[in-house]
XYZ file of C-alpha atoms in Angstrom:
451
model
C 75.801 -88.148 -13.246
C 73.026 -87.787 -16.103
C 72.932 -85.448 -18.347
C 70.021 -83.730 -19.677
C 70.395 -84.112 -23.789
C 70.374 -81.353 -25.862
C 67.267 -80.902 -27.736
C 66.936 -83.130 -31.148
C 65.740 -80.363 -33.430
C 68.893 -77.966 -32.353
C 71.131 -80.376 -34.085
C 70.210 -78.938 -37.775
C 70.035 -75.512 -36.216
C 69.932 -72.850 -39.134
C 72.125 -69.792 -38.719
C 68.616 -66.961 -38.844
C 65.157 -68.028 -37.535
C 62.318 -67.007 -39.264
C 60.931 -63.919 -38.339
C 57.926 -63.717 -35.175
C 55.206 -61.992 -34.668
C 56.026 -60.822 -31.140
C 58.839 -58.864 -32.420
C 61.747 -60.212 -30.913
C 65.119 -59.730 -33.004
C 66.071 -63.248 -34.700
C 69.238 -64.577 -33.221
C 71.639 -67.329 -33.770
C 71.472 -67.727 -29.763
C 69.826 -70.477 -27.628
C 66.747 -68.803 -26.998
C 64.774 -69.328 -23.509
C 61.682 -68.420 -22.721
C 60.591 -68.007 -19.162
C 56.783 -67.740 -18.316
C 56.143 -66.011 -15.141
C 57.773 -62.547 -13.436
C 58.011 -64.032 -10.052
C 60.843 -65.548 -7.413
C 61.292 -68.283 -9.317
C 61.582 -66.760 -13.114
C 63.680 -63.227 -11.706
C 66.370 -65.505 -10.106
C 67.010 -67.898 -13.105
C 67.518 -65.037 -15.095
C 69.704 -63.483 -12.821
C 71.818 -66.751 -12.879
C 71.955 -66.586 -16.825
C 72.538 -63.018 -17.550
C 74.567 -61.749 -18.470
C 75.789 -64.629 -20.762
C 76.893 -64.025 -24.778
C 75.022 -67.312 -25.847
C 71.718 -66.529 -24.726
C 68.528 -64.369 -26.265
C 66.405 -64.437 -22.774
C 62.661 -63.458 -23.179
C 60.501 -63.310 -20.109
C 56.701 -63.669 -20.636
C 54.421 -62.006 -18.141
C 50.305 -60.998 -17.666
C 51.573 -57.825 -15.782
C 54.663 -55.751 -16.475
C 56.034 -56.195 -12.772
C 57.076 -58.303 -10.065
C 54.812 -58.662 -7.033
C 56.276 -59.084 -3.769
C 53.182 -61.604 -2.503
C 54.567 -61.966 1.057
C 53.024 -58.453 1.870
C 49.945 -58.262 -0.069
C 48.089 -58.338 2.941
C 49.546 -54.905 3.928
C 48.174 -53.513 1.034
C 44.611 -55.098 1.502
C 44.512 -53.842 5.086
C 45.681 -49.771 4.010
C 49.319 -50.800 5.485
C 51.453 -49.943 2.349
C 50.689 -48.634 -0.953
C 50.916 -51.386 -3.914
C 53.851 -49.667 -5.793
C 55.707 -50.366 -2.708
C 55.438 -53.923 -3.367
C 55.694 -54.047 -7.108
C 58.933 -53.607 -9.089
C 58.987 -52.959 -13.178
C 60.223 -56.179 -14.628
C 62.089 -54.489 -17.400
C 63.954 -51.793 -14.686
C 64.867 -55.200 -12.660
C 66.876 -56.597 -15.729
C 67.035 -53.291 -18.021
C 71.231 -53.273 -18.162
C 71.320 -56.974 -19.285
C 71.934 -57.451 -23.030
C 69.695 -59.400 -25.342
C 66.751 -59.661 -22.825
C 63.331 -58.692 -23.473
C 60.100 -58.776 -22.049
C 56.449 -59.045 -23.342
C 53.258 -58.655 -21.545
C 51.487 -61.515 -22.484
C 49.240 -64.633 -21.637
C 50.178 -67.751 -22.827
C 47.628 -69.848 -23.918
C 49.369 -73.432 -24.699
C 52.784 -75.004 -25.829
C 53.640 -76.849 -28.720
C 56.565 -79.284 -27.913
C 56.164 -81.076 -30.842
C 57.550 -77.558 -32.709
C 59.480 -76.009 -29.534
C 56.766 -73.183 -29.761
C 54.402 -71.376 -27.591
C 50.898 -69.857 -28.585
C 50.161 -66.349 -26.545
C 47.484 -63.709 -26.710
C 49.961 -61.412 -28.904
C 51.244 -63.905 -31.172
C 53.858 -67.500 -31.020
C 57.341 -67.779 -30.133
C 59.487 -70.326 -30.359
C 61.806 -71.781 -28.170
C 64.871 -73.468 -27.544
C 64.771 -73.774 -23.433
C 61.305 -73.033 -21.603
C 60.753 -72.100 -18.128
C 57.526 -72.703 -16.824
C 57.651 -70.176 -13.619
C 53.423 -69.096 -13.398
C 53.489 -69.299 -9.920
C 50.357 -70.630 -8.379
C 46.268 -69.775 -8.022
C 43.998 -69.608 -5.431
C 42.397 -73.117 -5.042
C 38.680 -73.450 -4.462
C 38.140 -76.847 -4.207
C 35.827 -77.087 -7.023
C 33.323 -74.546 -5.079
C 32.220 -72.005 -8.052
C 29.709 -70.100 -5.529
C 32.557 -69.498 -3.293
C 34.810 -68.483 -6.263
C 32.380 -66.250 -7.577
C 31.986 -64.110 -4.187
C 35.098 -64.740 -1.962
C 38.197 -62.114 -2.115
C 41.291 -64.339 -2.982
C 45.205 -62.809 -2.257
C 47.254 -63.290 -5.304
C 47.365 -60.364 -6.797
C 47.992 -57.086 -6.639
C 44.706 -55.776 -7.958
C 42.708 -58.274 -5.556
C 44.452 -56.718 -2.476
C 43.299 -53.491 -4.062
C 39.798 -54.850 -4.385
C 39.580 -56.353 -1.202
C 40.449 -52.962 0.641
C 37.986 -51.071 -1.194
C 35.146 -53.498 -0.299
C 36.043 -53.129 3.305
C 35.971 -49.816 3.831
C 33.097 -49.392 1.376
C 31.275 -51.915 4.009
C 31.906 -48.959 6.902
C 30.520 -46.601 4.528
C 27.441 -48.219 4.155
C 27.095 -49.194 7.707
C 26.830 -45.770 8.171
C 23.581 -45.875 6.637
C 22.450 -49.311 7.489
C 19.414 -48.753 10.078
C 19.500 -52.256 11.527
C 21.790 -54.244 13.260
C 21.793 -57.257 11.554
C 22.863 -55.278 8.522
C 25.317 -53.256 10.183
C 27.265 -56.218 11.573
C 27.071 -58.030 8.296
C 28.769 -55.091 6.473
C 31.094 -54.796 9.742
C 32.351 -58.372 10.132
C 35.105 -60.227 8.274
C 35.293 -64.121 7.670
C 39.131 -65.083 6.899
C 38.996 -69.038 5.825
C 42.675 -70.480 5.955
C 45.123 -70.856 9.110
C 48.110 -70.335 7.386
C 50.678 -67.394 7.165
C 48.291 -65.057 5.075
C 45.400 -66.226 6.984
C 46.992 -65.362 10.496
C 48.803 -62.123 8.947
C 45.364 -61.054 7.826
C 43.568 -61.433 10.825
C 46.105 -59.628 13.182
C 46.228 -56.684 10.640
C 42.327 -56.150 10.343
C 42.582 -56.533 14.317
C 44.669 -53.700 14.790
C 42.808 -51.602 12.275
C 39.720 -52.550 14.598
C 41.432 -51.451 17.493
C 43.347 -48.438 16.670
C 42.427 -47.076 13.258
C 38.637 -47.480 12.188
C 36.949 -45.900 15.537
C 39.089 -43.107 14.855
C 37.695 -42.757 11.175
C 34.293 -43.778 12.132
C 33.590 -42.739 16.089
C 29.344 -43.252 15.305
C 29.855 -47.386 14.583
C 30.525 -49.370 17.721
C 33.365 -51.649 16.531
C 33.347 -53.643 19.459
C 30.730 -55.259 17.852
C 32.883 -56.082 14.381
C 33.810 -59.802 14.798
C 36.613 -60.860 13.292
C 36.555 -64.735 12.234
C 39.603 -66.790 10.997
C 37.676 -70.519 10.709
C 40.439 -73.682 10.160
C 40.089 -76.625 8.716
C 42.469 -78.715 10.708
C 43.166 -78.481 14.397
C 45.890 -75.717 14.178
C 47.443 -72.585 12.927
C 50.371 -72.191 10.652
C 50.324 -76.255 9.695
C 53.623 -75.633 8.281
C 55.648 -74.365 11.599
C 56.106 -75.811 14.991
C 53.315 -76.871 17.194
C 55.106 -73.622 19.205
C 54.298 -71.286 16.795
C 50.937 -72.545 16.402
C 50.227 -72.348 19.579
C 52.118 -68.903 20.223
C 50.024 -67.521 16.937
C 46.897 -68.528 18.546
C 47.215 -66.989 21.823
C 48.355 -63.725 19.665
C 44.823 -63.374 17.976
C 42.728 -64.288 20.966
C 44.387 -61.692 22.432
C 43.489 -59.218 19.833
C 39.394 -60.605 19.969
C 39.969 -62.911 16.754
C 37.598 -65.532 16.723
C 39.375 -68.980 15.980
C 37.834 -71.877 14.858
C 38.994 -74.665 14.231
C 37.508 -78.069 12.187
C 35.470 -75.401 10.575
C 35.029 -76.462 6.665
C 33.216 -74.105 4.283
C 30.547 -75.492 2.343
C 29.001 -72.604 0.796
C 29.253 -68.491 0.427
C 26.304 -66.751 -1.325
C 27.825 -62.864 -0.888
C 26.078 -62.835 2.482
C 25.639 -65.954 4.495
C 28.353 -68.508 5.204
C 27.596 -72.038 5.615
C 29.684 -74.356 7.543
C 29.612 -78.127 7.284
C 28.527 -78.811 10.450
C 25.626 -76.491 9.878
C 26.832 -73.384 11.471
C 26.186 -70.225 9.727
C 28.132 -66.635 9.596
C 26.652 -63.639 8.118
C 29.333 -61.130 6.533
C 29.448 -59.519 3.177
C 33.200 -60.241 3.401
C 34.867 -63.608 3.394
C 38.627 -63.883 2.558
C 39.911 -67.157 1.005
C 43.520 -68.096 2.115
C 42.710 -71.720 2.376
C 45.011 -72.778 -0.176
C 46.532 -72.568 -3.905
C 47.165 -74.716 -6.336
C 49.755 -74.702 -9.376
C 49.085 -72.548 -12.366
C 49.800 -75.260 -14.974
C 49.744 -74.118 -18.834
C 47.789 -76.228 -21.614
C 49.765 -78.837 -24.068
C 52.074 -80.804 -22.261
C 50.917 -84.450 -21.766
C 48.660 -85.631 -19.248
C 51.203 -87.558 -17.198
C 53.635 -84.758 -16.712
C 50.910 -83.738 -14.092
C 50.120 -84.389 -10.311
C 48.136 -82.515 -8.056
C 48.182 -79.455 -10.499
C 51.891 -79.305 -10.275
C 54.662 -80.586 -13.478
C 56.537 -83.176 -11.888
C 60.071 -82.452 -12.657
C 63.266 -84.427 -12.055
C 65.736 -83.208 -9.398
C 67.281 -80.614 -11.892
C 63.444 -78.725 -12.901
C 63.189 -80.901 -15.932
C 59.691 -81.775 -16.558
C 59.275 -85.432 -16.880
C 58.979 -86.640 -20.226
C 60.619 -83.350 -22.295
C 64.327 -82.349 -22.368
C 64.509 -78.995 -22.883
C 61.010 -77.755 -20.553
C 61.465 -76.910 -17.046
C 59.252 -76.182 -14.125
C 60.341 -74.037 -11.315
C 58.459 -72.987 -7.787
C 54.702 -73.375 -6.706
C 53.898 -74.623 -10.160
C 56.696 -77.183 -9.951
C 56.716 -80.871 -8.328
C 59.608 -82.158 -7.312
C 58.663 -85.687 -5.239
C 61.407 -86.647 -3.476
C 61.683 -89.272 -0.408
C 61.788 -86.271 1.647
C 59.159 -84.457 -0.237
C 56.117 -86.983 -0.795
C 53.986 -84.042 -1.769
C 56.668 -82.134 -3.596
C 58.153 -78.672 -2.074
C 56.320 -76.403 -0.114
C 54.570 -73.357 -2.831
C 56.575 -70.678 -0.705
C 58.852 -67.978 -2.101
C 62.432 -69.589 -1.094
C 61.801 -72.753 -3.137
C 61.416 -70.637 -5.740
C 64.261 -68.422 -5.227
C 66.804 -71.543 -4.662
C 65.645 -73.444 -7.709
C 65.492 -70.818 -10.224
C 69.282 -70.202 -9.084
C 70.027 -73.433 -9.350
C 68.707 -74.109 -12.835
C 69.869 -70.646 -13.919
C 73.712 -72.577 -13.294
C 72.447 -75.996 -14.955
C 71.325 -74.648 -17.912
C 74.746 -72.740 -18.807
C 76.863 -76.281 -17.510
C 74.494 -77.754 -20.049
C 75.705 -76.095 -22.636
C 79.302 -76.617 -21.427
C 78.958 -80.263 -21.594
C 79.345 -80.427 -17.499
C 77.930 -82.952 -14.858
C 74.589 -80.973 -13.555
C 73.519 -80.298 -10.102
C 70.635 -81.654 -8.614
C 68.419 -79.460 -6.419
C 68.524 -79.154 -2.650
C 66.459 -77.290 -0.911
C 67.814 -75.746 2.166
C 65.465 -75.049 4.386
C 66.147 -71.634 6.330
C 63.333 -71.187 8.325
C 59.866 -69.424 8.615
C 58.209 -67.083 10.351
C 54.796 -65.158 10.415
C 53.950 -61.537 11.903
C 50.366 -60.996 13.835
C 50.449 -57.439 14.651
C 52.755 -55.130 16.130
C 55.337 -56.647 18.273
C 53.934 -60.359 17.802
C 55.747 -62.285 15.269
C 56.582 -66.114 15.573
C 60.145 -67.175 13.869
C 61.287 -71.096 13.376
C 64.512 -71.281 12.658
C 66.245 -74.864 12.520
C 68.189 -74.652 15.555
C 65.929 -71.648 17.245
C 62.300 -70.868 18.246
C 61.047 -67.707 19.250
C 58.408 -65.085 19.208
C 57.424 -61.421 20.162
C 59.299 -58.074 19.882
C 62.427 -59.923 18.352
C 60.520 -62.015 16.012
C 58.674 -58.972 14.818
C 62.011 -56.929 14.581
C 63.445 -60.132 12.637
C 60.437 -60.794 10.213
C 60.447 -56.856 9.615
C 64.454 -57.025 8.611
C 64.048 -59.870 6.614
C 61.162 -58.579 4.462
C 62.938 -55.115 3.882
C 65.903 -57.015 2.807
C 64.017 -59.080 0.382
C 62.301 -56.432 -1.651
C 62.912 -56.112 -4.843
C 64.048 -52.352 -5.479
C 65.690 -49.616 -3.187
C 62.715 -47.363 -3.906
C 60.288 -50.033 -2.750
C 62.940 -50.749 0.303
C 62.897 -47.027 1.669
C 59.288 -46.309 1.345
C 57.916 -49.765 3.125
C 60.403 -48.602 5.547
C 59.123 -44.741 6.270
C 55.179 -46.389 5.982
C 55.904 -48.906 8.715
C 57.893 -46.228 10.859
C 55.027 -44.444 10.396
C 52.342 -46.900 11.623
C 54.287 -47.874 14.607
C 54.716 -44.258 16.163
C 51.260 -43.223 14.923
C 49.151 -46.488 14.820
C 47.936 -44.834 11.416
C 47.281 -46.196 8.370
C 48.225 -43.569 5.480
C 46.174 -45.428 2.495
C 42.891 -45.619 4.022
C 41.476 -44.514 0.429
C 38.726 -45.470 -2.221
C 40.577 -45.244 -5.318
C 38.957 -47.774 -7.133
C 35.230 -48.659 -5.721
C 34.838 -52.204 -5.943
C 31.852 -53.367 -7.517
C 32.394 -56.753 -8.166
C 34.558 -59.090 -10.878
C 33.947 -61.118 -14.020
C 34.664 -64.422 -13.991
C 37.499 -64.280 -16.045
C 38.684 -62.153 -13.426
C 38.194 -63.613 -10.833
C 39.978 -66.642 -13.022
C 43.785 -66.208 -12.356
């Protein structure tokens, strides 16, 4: 099998780099760098640690992990964000020779096996390229500037403010075209956030926000979730779909499908077929794309996604990898590359995590598999859908299985216990605890809005 070749400029290694800016100790050890705090990054370093012939350093914009499969929760006052997040340095803070640094990194140098960041250059002798993915607007700035992504922890945050600032000021609105323009909610994307979204700002319709605020009418809050294609959750079974579907109508969620945004102007959006919606919120889960870095050549790029070989290598360099959304890996099976969903991530960054030490052991690598174990989506309270490869099903059992696997999954026992007692909580209750204005959103930059 072919081996990936150890980098040229390690053959006239010298015994004590020079010293960094970033302050990280100078070592005689094979040094990798990993980019990104997510599925991907956490697992490879799992996999290497702990290991005497590594220095690991882990590169980050925030100092924790988010657990993205339940931002949604937090957008919709479900679960508090610090029951999502986990501290990157408390996940790995027994291993030795690790360190992390909150940082940005602006480009890499392969030609000199360095990286430039916001807090100074490093160099490298292995990088991991695991910066996830971004929300992808389809070259629409307008809708960029005034849509409320879900990728991050702080837009969640955002996005809940802005809702229930909207009832605040509905409050005070004294006409109805106003108030049901601060009331309703556009969701643009029938995929697993999308649907998740819309069942969770159904319930709060129905069992939470009349409670708050008995003097609105919230029968007359609409609740869109417009499609591009012809059907939910693209990625599941036509069953699911289907199953999802009948979920929302059920709840009053207005599907549409073949609906195509063309343009978003904080108040009024227009359809491509004409139709407008008024609403002063519109959610964009319509898609991401990968979160590529500047300096590797043109080529190693396709669709916004490194193409990599079947063991993460990026085409073209020997010792830079690309793991998870940001990596793609076209295979006769995958045209398109992987799916950007969490257990690609997980399975590859295990996966290299093993290479990268056989590497250094002079043993026959293992190409990447990806075992597909299913996937599932939740639309309320006792409505999940679950595909499984040998098993379809939905309702109560689905719910009860998507709950179980999303507790297990957490990063953190901390994080485990109190998503637990919060969703106990909501079921007997049908409560939400966070319902709060911590942060008033008044609107973001564009270099924030720029992930």
């Amino acid at each position: 099998m072919e081996q990936m070749k150890q980098p040229e400029e390690l053959g006239d290694r010298q015994p004590v780099r020079k010293k960094i800016s970033m302050r990280i100790p100078e070592t005689t050890k094979k040094r990798i760098v990993v980019i990104g705090g997510g599925f991907g990054g956490i697992e490879m370093i799992k996999e290497i640690l702990p290991d005497d012939r590594f220095q690991v350093v882990l590169l980050d914009k925030h100092n924790y992990h988010t657990f993205q499969p339940l931002l949604y929760q937090v957008a919709t006052a479900g679960l508090e964000p610090d029951s999502i997040a986990a501290p990157l340095r408390r996940i790995f803070k027994q291993k030795n020779d690790f360190y992390f640094r909150m940082a940005e990194v602006k480009r890499i140098i392969p030609e000199e096996n360095c990286i430039d960041t916001n807090i100074g250059s490093l160099r490298y002798d292995y990088l991991v390229i695991a910066s996830g993915s971004k929300t992808n607007y389809y070259g629409m700035e307008e809708v960029k500037q005034k849509a409320f992504p879900m990728k991050k922890i702080s837009q969640a945050l955002d996005l809940r403010s802005k809702i229930l600032q909207n009832y605040e000021k509905a409050l005070l609105a004294d006409n109805d075209k106003d108030i049901n323009c601060l009331m309703d909610i556009v969701i643009v994307g029938g995929g697993p956030t999308g649907v998740e979204l819309a069942g969770a700002i159904a319930e709060l319709r129905k069992y939470v926000l009349p409670k708050d605020l008995p003097e609105l009418d919230f029968r007359k809050m609409d609740i869109y979730l417009l499609e591009a294609g012809g059907r939910l959750l693209n990625g599941m079974s036509d069953v699911a779909g289907r199953k999802a579907l009948k979920y929302l109508e059920n709840f009053g969620v207005i599907v549409k499908f073949h609906s195509v945004v063309k343009s978003y102007d904080g108040r009024t959006v227009v359809l491509k077929d004409g139709t407008t919606i008024e609403t002063e919120t519109l959610i964009w889960a319509a898609g991401v794309m990968g979160n590529t870095i500047p300096g590797l050549r043109a080529e190693t790029m396709k669709g916004n996604r490194y193409v990599v070989d079947s063991y993460n290598r990026i085409i073209g360099y020997d010792n830079i990898f690309a793991l998870g959304d940001v990596a793609g890996m076209i295979t006769e099976n995958q045209p398109k590359g992987h799916p950007m969903v969490a257990p690609v991530a997980v399975q590859q960054g295990k996966n290299l995590g093993k290479n990268i030490k056989k590497l250094e052991e002079g043993k026959n690598l293992k190409p990447f598999t990806y075992k597909d174990k299913g996937s599932m989506a939740t639309i309320g309270r006792n409505r999940a859908v679950v595909d499984l490869s040998r098993f379809k099903f939905s309702g109560f059992l689905a719910w009860f299985v998507w709950m179980s696997v999303h507790l297990f999954t957490l990063i953190g026992f901390r994080n485990k216990v109190a998503t637990f007692i919060n969703w106990t909580w909501n079921y007997f209750t049908y409560d939400r605890a966070t319902r709060l204005i911590i942060r008033p959103f008044r609107g973001c930059t564009p270099e924030e809005r720029d992930e």
